[in-house]
Every structure is written in C-alpha cells, then in structure tokens.
XYZ file of C-alpha atoms in Angstrom:
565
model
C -4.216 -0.638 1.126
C -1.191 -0.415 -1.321
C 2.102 0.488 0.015
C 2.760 4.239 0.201
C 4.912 4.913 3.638
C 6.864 3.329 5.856
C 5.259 1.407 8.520
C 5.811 2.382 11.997
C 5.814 0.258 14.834
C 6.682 -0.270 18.590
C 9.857 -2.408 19.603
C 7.345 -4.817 21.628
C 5.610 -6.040 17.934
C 8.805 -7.417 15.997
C 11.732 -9.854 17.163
C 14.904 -11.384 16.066
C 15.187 -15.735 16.112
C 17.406 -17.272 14.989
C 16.277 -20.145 14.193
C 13.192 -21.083 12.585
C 11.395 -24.576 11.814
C 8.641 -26.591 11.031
C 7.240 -29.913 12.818
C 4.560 -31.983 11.446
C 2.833 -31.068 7.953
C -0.361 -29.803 7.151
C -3.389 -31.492 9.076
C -1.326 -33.179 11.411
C -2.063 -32.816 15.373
C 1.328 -30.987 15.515
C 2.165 -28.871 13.049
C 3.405 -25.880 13.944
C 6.262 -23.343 13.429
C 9.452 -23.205 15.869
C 11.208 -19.931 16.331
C 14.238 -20.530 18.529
C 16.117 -17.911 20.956
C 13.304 -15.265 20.087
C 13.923 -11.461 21.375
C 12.117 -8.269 20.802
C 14.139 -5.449 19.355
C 13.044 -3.050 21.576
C 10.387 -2.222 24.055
C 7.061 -0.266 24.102
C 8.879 2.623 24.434
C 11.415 2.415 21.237
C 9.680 3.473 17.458
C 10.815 1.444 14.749
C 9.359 1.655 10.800
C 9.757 -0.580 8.259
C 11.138 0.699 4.692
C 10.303 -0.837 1.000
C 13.824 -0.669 -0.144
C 13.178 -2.901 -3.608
C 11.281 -3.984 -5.839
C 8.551 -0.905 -5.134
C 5.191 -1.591 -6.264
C 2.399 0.338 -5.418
C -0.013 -1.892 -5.851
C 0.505 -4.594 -3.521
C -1.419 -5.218 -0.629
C 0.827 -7.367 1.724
C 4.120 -8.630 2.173
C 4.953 -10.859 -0.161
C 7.792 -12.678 -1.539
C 10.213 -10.767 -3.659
C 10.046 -7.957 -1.654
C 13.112 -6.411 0.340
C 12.607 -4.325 3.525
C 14.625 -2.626 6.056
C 14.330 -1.121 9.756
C 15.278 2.294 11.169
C 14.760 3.452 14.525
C 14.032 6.685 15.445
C 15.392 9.311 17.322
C 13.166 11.378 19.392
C 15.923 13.769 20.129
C 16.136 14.655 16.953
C 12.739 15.645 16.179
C 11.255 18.887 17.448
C 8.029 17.949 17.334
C 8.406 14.046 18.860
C 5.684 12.327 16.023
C 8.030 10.291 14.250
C 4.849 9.827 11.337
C 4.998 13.123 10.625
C 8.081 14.169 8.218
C 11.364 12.845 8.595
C 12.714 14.183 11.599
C 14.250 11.749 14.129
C 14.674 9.041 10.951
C 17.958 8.072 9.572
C 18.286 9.706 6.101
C 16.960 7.903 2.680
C 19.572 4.592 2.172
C 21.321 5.236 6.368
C 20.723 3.842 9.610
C 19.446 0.274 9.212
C 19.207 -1.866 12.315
C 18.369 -4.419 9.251
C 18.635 -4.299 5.375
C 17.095 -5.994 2.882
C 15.069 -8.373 4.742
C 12.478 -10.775 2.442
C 9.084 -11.779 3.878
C 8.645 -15.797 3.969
C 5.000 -16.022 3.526
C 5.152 -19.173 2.845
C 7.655 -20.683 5.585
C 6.703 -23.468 7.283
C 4.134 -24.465 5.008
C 2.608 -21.022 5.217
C 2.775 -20.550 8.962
C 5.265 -17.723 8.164
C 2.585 -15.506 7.048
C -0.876 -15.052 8.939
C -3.299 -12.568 9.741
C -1.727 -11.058 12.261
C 1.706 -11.656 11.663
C 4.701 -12.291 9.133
C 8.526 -13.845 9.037
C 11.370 -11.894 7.348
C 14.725 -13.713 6.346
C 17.563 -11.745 7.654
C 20.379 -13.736 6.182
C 21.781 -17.318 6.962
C 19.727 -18.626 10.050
C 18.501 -15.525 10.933
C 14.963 -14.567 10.826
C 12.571 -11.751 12.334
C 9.158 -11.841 12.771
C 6.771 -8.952 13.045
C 2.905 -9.425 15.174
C 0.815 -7.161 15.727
C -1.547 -9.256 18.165
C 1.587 -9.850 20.493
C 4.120 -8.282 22.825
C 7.376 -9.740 22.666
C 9.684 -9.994 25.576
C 13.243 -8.873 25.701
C 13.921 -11.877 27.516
C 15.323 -15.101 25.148
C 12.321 -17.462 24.746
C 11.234 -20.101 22.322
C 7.634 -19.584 20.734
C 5.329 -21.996 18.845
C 3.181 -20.679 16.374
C 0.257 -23.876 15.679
C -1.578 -24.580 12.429
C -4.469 -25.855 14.675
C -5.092 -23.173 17.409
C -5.759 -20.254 14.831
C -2.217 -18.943 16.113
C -1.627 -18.608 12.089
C -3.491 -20.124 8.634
C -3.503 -23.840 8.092
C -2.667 -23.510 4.421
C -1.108 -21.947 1.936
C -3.931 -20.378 0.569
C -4.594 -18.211 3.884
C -4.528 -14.686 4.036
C -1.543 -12.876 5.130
C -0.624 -10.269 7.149
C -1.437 -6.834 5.104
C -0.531 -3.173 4.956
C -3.823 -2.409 6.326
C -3.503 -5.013 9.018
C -0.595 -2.910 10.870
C -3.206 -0.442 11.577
C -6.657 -0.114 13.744
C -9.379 -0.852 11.541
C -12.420 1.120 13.835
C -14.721 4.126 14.207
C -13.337 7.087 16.373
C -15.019 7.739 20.026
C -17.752 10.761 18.959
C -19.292 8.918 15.660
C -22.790 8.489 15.246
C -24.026 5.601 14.216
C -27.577 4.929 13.116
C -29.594 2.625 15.017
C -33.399 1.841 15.519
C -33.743 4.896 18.143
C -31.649 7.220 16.405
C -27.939 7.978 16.203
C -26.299 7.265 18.798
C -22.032 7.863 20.106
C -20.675 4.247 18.972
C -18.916 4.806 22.253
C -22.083 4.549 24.044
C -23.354 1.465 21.849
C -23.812 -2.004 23.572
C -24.180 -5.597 22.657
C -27.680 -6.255 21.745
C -28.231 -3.244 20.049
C -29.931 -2.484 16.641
C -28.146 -0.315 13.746
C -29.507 0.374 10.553
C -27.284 -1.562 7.498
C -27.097 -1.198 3.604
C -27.778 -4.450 2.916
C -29.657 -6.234 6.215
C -31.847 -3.746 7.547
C -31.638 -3.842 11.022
C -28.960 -5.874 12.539
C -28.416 -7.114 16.028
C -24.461 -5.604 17.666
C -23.122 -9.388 18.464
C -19.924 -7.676 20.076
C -17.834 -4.451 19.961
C -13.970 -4.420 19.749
C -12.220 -1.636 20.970
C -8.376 -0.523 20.447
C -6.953 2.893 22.543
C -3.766 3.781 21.898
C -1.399 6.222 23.918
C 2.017 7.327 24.577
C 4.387 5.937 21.382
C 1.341 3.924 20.205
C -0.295 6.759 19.197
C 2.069 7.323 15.881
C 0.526 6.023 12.696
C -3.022 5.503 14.220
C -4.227 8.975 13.579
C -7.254 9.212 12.312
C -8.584 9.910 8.410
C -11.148 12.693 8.518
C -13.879 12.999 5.866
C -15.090 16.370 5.255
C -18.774 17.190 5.358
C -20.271 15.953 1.745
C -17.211 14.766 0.781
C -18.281 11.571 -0.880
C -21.615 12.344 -2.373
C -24.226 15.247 -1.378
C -24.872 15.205 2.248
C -22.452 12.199 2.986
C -21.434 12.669 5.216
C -24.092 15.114 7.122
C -20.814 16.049 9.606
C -17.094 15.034 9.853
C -16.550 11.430 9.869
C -13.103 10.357 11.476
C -12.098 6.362 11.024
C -9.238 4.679 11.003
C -6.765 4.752 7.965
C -7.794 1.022 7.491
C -11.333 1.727 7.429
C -13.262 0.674 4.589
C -15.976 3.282 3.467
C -18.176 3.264 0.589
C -17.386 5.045 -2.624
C -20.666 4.593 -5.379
C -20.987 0.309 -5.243
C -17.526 0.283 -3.879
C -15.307 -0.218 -0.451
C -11.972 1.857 -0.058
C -9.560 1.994 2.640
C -9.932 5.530 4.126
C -6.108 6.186 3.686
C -6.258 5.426 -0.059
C -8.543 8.350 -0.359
C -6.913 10.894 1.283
C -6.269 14.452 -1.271
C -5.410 16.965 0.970
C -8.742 18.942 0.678
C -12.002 17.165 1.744
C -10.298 13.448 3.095
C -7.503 14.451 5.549
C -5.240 12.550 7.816
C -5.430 14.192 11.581
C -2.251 15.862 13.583
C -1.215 13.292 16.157
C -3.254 13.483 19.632
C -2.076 12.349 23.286
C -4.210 9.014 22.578
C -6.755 7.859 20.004
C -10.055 5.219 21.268
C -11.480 3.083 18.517
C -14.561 0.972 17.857
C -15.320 -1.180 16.004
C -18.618 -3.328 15.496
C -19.088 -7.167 14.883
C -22.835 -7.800 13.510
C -22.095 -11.567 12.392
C -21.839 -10.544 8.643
C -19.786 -8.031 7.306
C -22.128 -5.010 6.651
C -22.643 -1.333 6.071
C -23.632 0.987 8.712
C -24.314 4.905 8.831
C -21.711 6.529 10.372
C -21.929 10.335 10.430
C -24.344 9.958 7.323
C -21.693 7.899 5.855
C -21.802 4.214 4.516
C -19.508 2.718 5.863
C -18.324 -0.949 7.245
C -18.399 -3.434 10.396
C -16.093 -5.724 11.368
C -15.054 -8.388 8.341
C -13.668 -11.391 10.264
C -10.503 -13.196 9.210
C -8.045 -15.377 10.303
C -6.340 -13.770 14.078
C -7.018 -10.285 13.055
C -9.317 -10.133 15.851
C -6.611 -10.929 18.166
C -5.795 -7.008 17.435
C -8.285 -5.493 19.394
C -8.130 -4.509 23.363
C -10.873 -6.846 24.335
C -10.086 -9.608 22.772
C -10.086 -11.815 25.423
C -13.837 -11.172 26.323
C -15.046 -11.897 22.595
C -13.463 -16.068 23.066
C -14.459 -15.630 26.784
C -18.169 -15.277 25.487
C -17.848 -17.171 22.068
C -15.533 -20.214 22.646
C -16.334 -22.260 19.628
C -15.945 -19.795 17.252
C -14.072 -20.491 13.908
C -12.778 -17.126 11.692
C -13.015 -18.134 8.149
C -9.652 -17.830 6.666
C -10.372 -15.248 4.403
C -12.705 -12.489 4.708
C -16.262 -12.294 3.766
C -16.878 -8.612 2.465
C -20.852 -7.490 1.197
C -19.383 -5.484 -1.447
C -15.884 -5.710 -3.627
C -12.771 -3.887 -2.202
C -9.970 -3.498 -5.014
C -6.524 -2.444 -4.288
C -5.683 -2.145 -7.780
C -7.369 -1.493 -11.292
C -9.919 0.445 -13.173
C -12.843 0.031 -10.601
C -10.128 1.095 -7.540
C -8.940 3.640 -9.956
C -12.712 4.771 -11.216
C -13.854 5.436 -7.267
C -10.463 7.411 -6.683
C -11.457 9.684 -9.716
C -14.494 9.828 -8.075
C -13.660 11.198 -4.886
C -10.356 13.469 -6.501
C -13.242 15.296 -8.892
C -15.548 16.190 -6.140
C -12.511 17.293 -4.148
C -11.555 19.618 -7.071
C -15.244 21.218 -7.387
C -15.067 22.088 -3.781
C -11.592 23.205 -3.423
C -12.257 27.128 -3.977
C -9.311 29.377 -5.836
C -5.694 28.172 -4.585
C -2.990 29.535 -5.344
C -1.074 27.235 -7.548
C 2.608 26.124 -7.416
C 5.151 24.826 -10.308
C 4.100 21.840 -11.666
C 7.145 19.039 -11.683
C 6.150 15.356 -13.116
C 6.598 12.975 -15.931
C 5.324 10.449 -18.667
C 7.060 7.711 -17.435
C 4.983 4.933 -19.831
C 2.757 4.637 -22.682
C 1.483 1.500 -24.400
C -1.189 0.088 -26.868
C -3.609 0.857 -27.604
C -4.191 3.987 -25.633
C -2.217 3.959 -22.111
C -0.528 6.514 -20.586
C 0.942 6.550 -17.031
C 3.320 9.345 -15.015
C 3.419 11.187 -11.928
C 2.693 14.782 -11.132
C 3.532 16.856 -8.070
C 2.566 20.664 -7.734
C 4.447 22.499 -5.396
C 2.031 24.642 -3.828
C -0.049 21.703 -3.073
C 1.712 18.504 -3.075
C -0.728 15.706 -2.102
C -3.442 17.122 -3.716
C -4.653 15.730 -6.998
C -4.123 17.302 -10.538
C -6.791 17.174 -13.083
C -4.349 17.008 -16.593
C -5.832 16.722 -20.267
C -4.260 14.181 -22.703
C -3.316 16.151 -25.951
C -2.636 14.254 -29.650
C -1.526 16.938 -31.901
C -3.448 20.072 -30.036
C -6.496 18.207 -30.107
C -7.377 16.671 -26.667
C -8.211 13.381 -26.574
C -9.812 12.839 -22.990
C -8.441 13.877 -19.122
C -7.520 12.169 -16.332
C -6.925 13.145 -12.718
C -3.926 12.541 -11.114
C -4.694 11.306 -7.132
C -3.035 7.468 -7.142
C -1.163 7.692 -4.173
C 2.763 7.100 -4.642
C 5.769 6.103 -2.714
C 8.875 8.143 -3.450
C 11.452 9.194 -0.659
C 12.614 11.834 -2.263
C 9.294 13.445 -3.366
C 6.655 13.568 -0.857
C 2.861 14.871 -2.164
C 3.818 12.987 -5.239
C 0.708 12.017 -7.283
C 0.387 9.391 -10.245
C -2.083 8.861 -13.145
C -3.286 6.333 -15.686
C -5.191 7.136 -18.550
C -6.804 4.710 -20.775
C -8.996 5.338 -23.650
C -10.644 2.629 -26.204
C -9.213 4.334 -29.478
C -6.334 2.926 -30.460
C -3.261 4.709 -31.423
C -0.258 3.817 -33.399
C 2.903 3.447 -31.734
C 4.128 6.686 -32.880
C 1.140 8.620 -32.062
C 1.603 7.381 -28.311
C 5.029 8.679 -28.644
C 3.459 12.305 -29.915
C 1.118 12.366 -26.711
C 1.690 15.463 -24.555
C 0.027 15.637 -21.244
C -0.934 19.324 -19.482
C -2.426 20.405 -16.409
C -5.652 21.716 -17.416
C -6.323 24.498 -15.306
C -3.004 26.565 -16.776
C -1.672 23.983 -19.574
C 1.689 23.341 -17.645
C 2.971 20.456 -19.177
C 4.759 17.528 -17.704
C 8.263 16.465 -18.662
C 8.689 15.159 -22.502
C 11.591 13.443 -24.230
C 14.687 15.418 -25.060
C 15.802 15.554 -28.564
C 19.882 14.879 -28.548
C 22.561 12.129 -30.136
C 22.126 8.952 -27.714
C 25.169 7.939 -25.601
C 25.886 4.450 -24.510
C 23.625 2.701 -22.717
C 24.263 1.315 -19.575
C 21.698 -0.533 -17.565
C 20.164 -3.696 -16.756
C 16.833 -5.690 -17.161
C 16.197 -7.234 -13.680
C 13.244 -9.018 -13.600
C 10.207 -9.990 -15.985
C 7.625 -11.553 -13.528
C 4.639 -13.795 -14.943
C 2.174 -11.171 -14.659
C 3.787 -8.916 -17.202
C 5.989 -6.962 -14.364
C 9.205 -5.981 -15.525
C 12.433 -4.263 -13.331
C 15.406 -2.949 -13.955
C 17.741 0.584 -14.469
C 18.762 1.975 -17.998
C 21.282 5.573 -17.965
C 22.383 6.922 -20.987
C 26.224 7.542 -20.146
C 26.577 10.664 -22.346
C 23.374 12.566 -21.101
C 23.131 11.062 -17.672
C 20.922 13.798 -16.396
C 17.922 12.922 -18.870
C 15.997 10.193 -18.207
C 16.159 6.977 -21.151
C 13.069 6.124 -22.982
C 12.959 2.533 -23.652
C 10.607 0.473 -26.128
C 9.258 -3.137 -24.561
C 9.059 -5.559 -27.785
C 7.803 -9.063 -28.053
C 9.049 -9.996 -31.425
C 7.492 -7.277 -33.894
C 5.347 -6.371 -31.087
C 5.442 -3.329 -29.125
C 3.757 -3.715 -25.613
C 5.016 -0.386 -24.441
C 6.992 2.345 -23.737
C 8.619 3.310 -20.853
C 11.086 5.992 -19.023
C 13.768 5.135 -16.968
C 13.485 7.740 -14.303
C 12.815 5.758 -10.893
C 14.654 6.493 -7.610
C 15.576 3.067 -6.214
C 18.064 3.011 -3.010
C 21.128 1.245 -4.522
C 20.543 3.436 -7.789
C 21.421 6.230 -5.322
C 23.961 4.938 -3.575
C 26.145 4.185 -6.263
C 25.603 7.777 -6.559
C 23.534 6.873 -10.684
C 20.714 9.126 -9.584
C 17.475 7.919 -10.447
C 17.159 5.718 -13.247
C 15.287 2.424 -12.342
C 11.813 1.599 -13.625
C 9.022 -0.329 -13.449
C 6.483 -1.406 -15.916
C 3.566 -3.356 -16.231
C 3.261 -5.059 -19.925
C -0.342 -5.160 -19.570
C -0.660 -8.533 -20.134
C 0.515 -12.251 -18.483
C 4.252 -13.450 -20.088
C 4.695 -17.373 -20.443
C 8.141 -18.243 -19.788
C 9.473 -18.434 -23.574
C 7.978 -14.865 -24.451
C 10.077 -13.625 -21.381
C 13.109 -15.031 -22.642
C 11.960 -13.520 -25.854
C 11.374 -9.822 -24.206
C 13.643 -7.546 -25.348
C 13.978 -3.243 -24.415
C 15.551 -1.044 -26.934
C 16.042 2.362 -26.441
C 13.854 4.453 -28.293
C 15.806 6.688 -29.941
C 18.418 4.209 -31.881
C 17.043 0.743 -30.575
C 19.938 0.404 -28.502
C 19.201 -3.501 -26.755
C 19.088 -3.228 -22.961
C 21.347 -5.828 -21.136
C 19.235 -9.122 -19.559
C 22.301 -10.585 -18.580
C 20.590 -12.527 -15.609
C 17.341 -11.475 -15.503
C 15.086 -13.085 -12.878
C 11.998 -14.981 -13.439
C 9.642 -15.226 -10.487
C 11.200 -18.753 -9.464
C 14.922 -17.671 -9.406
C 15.178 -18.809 -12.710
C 18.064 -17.140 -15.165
C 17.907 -15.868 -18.980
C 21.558 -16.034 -18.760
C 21.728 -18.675 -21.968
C 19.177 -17.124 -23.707
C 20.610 -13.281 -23.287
C-alpha cells in the first residue's frame, strides 16, 4: 500500500535506545541486534503518527532508506470529536510539533535486523535510534532488548522483507462477513478450525487456523474498516456490503489490491470510527481466495513475524511449534503497488464508480500538469472541490482533437490538499517534444481545464537539483525569482535527449518553512540512469533553457556531482 497519510500509532509500539549494535554475523549461533537503555515514548493511552517529511514518493511500499520521517503527538483536547484519523484536529500544524524530525529508517542495520516484518529502526541523530513494532508492547521502564537472526524475532538476511505501510494495519475480515463454505455462508466469526470454504484457485480448502485482532479504546484509530459497496467491483460482487481491513487484499479482474488503495469516495468507503473493531482473518496453508460477501477476496499470506500481529498468536506456535514463515510471502495472484497493471485495476474500479455515481453537483476544479515526457506521458493532479477524493474522468486534448482519457483516482499525499487525486496517461503514439508541450488536459464532463503554463519574460532561476537516483528518480526545487507565484517548467535532457518535462510546483516542508511556497518536484525519467548519464543530466528551464543548479546532487550512495557540476 503506497504511502498516502500519516501513520498513527499507540505510545506502547515505538521506543527510543540509544544505543544500537550487532553481535555475531549472518548464520552464526548469535547474531542478533542490541538496543541498549530502550524506552517507550508513551503508553497505550498516548496517539502518536508518523509524518513523510522528505523525499515523498507515492509509490513506495515500506520504509526504506532515503526516507525522512517525523513524530507528532496528539492532543485529544484539542479535537472535538476525539478520532485523531479523522482531519487534523488535535495534530500539531503542517512543519510544528515534532517529538522527532527527520528520522531515516535503517533497514539494513545490523545486517538487516533493523528492518523485519514486524518492525523497523529509525536513526535519530548521533547514537540515537528509535524503533517502531507492531507485534510488541514496550515498557516505559529502561530495558535492554535482543532482537535474534535465529528465533524469527527479525529476517536473517538482507534480502528479507521489511516492515510495510500495510503492515501497521490489521490485515482481516470484519465480525458479520460471510464467507462461503461447503454448507453455505457462514459469519467468519462463527467459523472454526477444520472447516471447509470454497477458494478461487483450490476448491475446497481445509481452515488450518484463524487469527483474530480486536481493537478498542485509542487502538481503534486507523483500523476502521474499508467498506465495498454492493456491486462495486464487478456485477453482483459483492451480493452485500463487504467491510475488510484497509490492508486487505481483494480481487480486482486477475489482480490483488489493498482495500485502502481503492477507496473513491462513492462505492469503496473508509468507515467513521466505532467504540472497537473485531477482525478475522483465515490461515488455509496457501495463500488463497475466498468469497466473502460475494467478493473474491484473500486468506492469510504468511511472512516473516507478521503473524506475531494477531491476538492469538500464542495459540497458533502453541499448536504448530515447528513451523517456519517463509521470508517473503507466497501470494496466488500478483499484487502491484506501482505501474500500469496497479494503475489499469484502479481505472477499473474509478470507471465503475463513475457509472454509478448518479448527478452530483460539481465543484471548481483546481489541479495541474505537473510532467510530460516521450513519447506520450502525461502526469498531474486534480482535486474538485465539491468532491475531493473522488476520481475525475479528464480527456487529453492535442490541438482540439482528443487524443484518449484518463481517470484521475491515484491516491496522493499532500498536507495541504486533502481529496487530492493524480493521473498518468500513456498512449503508444508518439509525439514530438513540442506537441507534448501543446497538450491541454480537461475534465470531460464540463471541459474545465487544469492549470497550463503562463506566457511571461523568465526571471532568475533559483533552485536546486537534489537527487538523481539509479532508477531514473530525480529531486529537487526550482522558483523563478521574478514570478515566484507561477510554478517553473523545467526540461530533463540527456545530451540532445529530452526524457521529460516537468513543473516545479511540489509542497515539501522545508520549501515552506523558508516561507518559498511550493516549488519542489519529483520526476520519474522513465528509464534506469548509470552513474555517468547522471552526472551528464542536466534541467533547463523551458522557456529560455536556463541550467538548474546540481551543485551537490546526491546519488543513491551519498555520492557528489560536485566536480562534475
């Protein structure tokens, strides 16, 4: 599930060490991680959330290196309704109130004990550290803690999954679903072990356990449940409302997506926050598909400690002792987080929505071409203020003549504009680099179109290239000093090459506070970048080709362009 809120979380789950190292090395009888004069931050009864301060991409799936985070608590006082997942109430404003700031994820510490399935380590400067768990309870009592590469406390190598967006949440059916077994449907809550439900793929498989999560009191706050309207993913599925989890996998056409990916505001909704939510979930050996509410829909995929998560734990090693999690998991049927598949099924769901909807009342339409590139790419984001969250069907225009349409429902992280909604479109005729520039993109329903380039002299630029990754990701700010309200259109070039265009017209959190507005951007070249064509990168501004600083520019392994700038 990509990134698209902040993560909330009791005290209990994260704590501050401050010290952390390694004994042993891979294989060995003792190698483990050592977290000295561990703490929790709070109790049960405190409400923390984690915020993606840097480096925003809204594609990745876990916490990852390169990344910068930071912690607010919140302040039930100060929110009328006391759900600190809905709105902002309670929460420090966008950029205030950090109990920690830019804090990096250290997958990899300890020879990948850092990161697991169940939990991760964040640098917090010098020889601090913090490390967040969802499958424990930390005390507020000093203690040291040894996490083991050989008790399936974390992975044993590097190449281990780690703890994902996803993870943080309950990953089950809600009390009241029917599932589909050999006598009928039946409440999962009234399902045992030994039973027979009806799969996709196996037929009929035997229940080998069932895990169950409740959650109450603060608990309850980011565990509310995704509800799927009646037919809202094909005719007749499902027959009646099926509520899951937000990690839930369900099945769109030939393909799984997380049930919070797929929320639109009209026929996949997220629930108002209840007194306490019960989950199920069910473990058939094999990750399968069962009918929920006349739904495909998944059982348990087993992975690393992610079981660890659920209530009962304890009962499922009680009755299976010798059982080994593989370290990754084993899904029947591809789950994508990113690209045209993930993209293809979101369409999917965001066009049905769209047919069902009814007359609405529409609102004014705010958004932007933020990129276009060879040989037919076009990327923005759209909001409509009538019905933010909801997706926007938009036609792609060359000259008055469309050239195809797109829907924008890719959900999108932006602290200042909640409901906001982004879009690709991609088409296999290529264009010339000025006809990409000509483009104009509309809303179809009432041709409102989205925010072009203004026509005016160029002012100095001021900006910076901050980082060209391998994979053809590139960061950075660019404000034109004389027009600073209007966002900068810059050209990517590779030599005589033009991979793309882009506009500068990000918020990012230090953009903000040094009061620049919003002017970052990120861009994905399309392509991988060897080490001399990043040197060799250069963005010009569009208008007068204006070279954007790279004065040390990063490169994925702290590397400089500083001599080649």
């Amino acid at each position: 599930m990509p990134y698209t809120a902040p993560i909330i979380f009791t005290g209990e789950h994260i704590a501050h060490c401050s010290k952390l190292s390694q004994i042993g090395n891979p294989g060995d009888s003792d190698f483990a991680m050592i977290l000295r004069n561990v703490r929790a931050i709070g109790s049960a009864d405190d409400v923390f959330r984690l915020v993606w301060t840097k480096n925003v991409d809204a594609s990745a799936d876990g916490f990852l290196n390169g990344q910068f985070w930071s912690i607010q608590k919140y302040d039930p006082a100060q929110d009328p309704d006391g759900n600190p997942s809905v709105g902002n109430a309670g929460w420090p404003a966008p950029g205030t109130g950090y109990l920690y700031s830019d804090i990096q994820p250290r997958p990899h510490a300890a020879s990948g004990l850092g990161g697991g399935a169940g939990h991760i380590v964040f640098h917090a400067g010098g020889n601090d550290y913090l490390i967040l768990d969802i499958s424990r309870s930390f005390s507020q009592v000093t203690t040291d803690l040894t996490y083991s590469g050989t008790s399936g406390s974390a992975p044993a190598s590097l190449d281990s999954g780690n703890l994902t967006f996803s993870a943080v949440s309950a990953l089950c059916y809600l009390r009241g679903t029917l599932i589909m077994t050999d006598r009928g449907e039946v409440p999962v809550e009234h399902l045992r072990e030994g039973d027979m439900v009806l799969c996709r793929i196996g037929g009929l498989r035997e229940i080998r356990w069932i895990g169950r999560q409740s959650f109450a009191g603060h608990k309850v706050f980011g565990k509310e449940a995704i509800r799927f309207a009646p037919g809202a993913i094909d005719q007749g599925m499902p027959r009646r409302p099926l509520l899951v989890s937000p990690g839930h996998s369900v099945l769109i056409g030939n393909t799984l997506m997380l049930a919070a990916d797929l929320v639109n505001g009209i026929t996949v909704t997220r629930e108002a926050s209840r007194e306490r939510w019960d989950y199920f979930q069910l473990d058939l050996g094999v990750h399968d598909l069962v009918l929920a509410d006349g739904a495909w829909s998944e059982s348990f995929a087993d992975w690393g400690t992610f079981r660890d998560s659920f209530d009962n734990a304890s009962d499922f090693r009680r009755r299976f002792p010798d059982h080994l999690a593989p370290e990754i998991p084993q899904l029947c049927a591809p789950r994508p987080v990113e690209g045209p598949v993930y993209a293809a099924a979101l369409q999917a769901m965001a066009r049905r929505a769209l047919t069902r909807r009814g007359p609405v009342e529409l609102g004014q339409l705010e958004g932007r071409v933020t990129s276009v590139a060879a040989p037919c790419r076009v990327e923005g984001w759209v909001r409509d203020s009538g019905l933010p969250g909801q997706p926007v069907e938009l036609e792609v225009m060359l000259e008055g003549k469309i050239i195809g349409t797109t829907i924008a429902c890719l959900h999108m992280m932006d602290a200042e504009r909640r409901g906001v909604m982004a879009f690709r479109f991609e088409d296999h005729h290529p264009l010339s680099a000025e006809q990409l520039k000509r483009l104009v993109v509309r809303r179809s329903i009432d041709g409102q179109r989205l925010a072009g380039v203004a026509d005016r002299a160029p002012g100095v630029l001021a900006g910076h290239l901050d980082l060209v990754a391998d994979n053809g990701r590139l960061e950075g700010w660019a404000r034109d000093e004389s027009h600073p309200a209007d966002p900068v259109v810059l050209e990517v070039r590779l030599g005589d090459e033009v991979l793309g265009t882009l506009v500068a017209c990000r918020p990012r959190r230090d953009m903000t506070e040094a009061g620049l507005g919003q002017c970052a951007f990120f861009f994905d070249c399309g392509r991988r970048l060897t080490r001399q064509e990043a040197i060799q990168l250069q963005l010009c501004r569009m208008e007068d080709g204006s070279p954007l600083s790279k004065e040390s520019t990063r490169l994925p392994a702290a590397s400089t362009l500083t001599d080649a700038a």
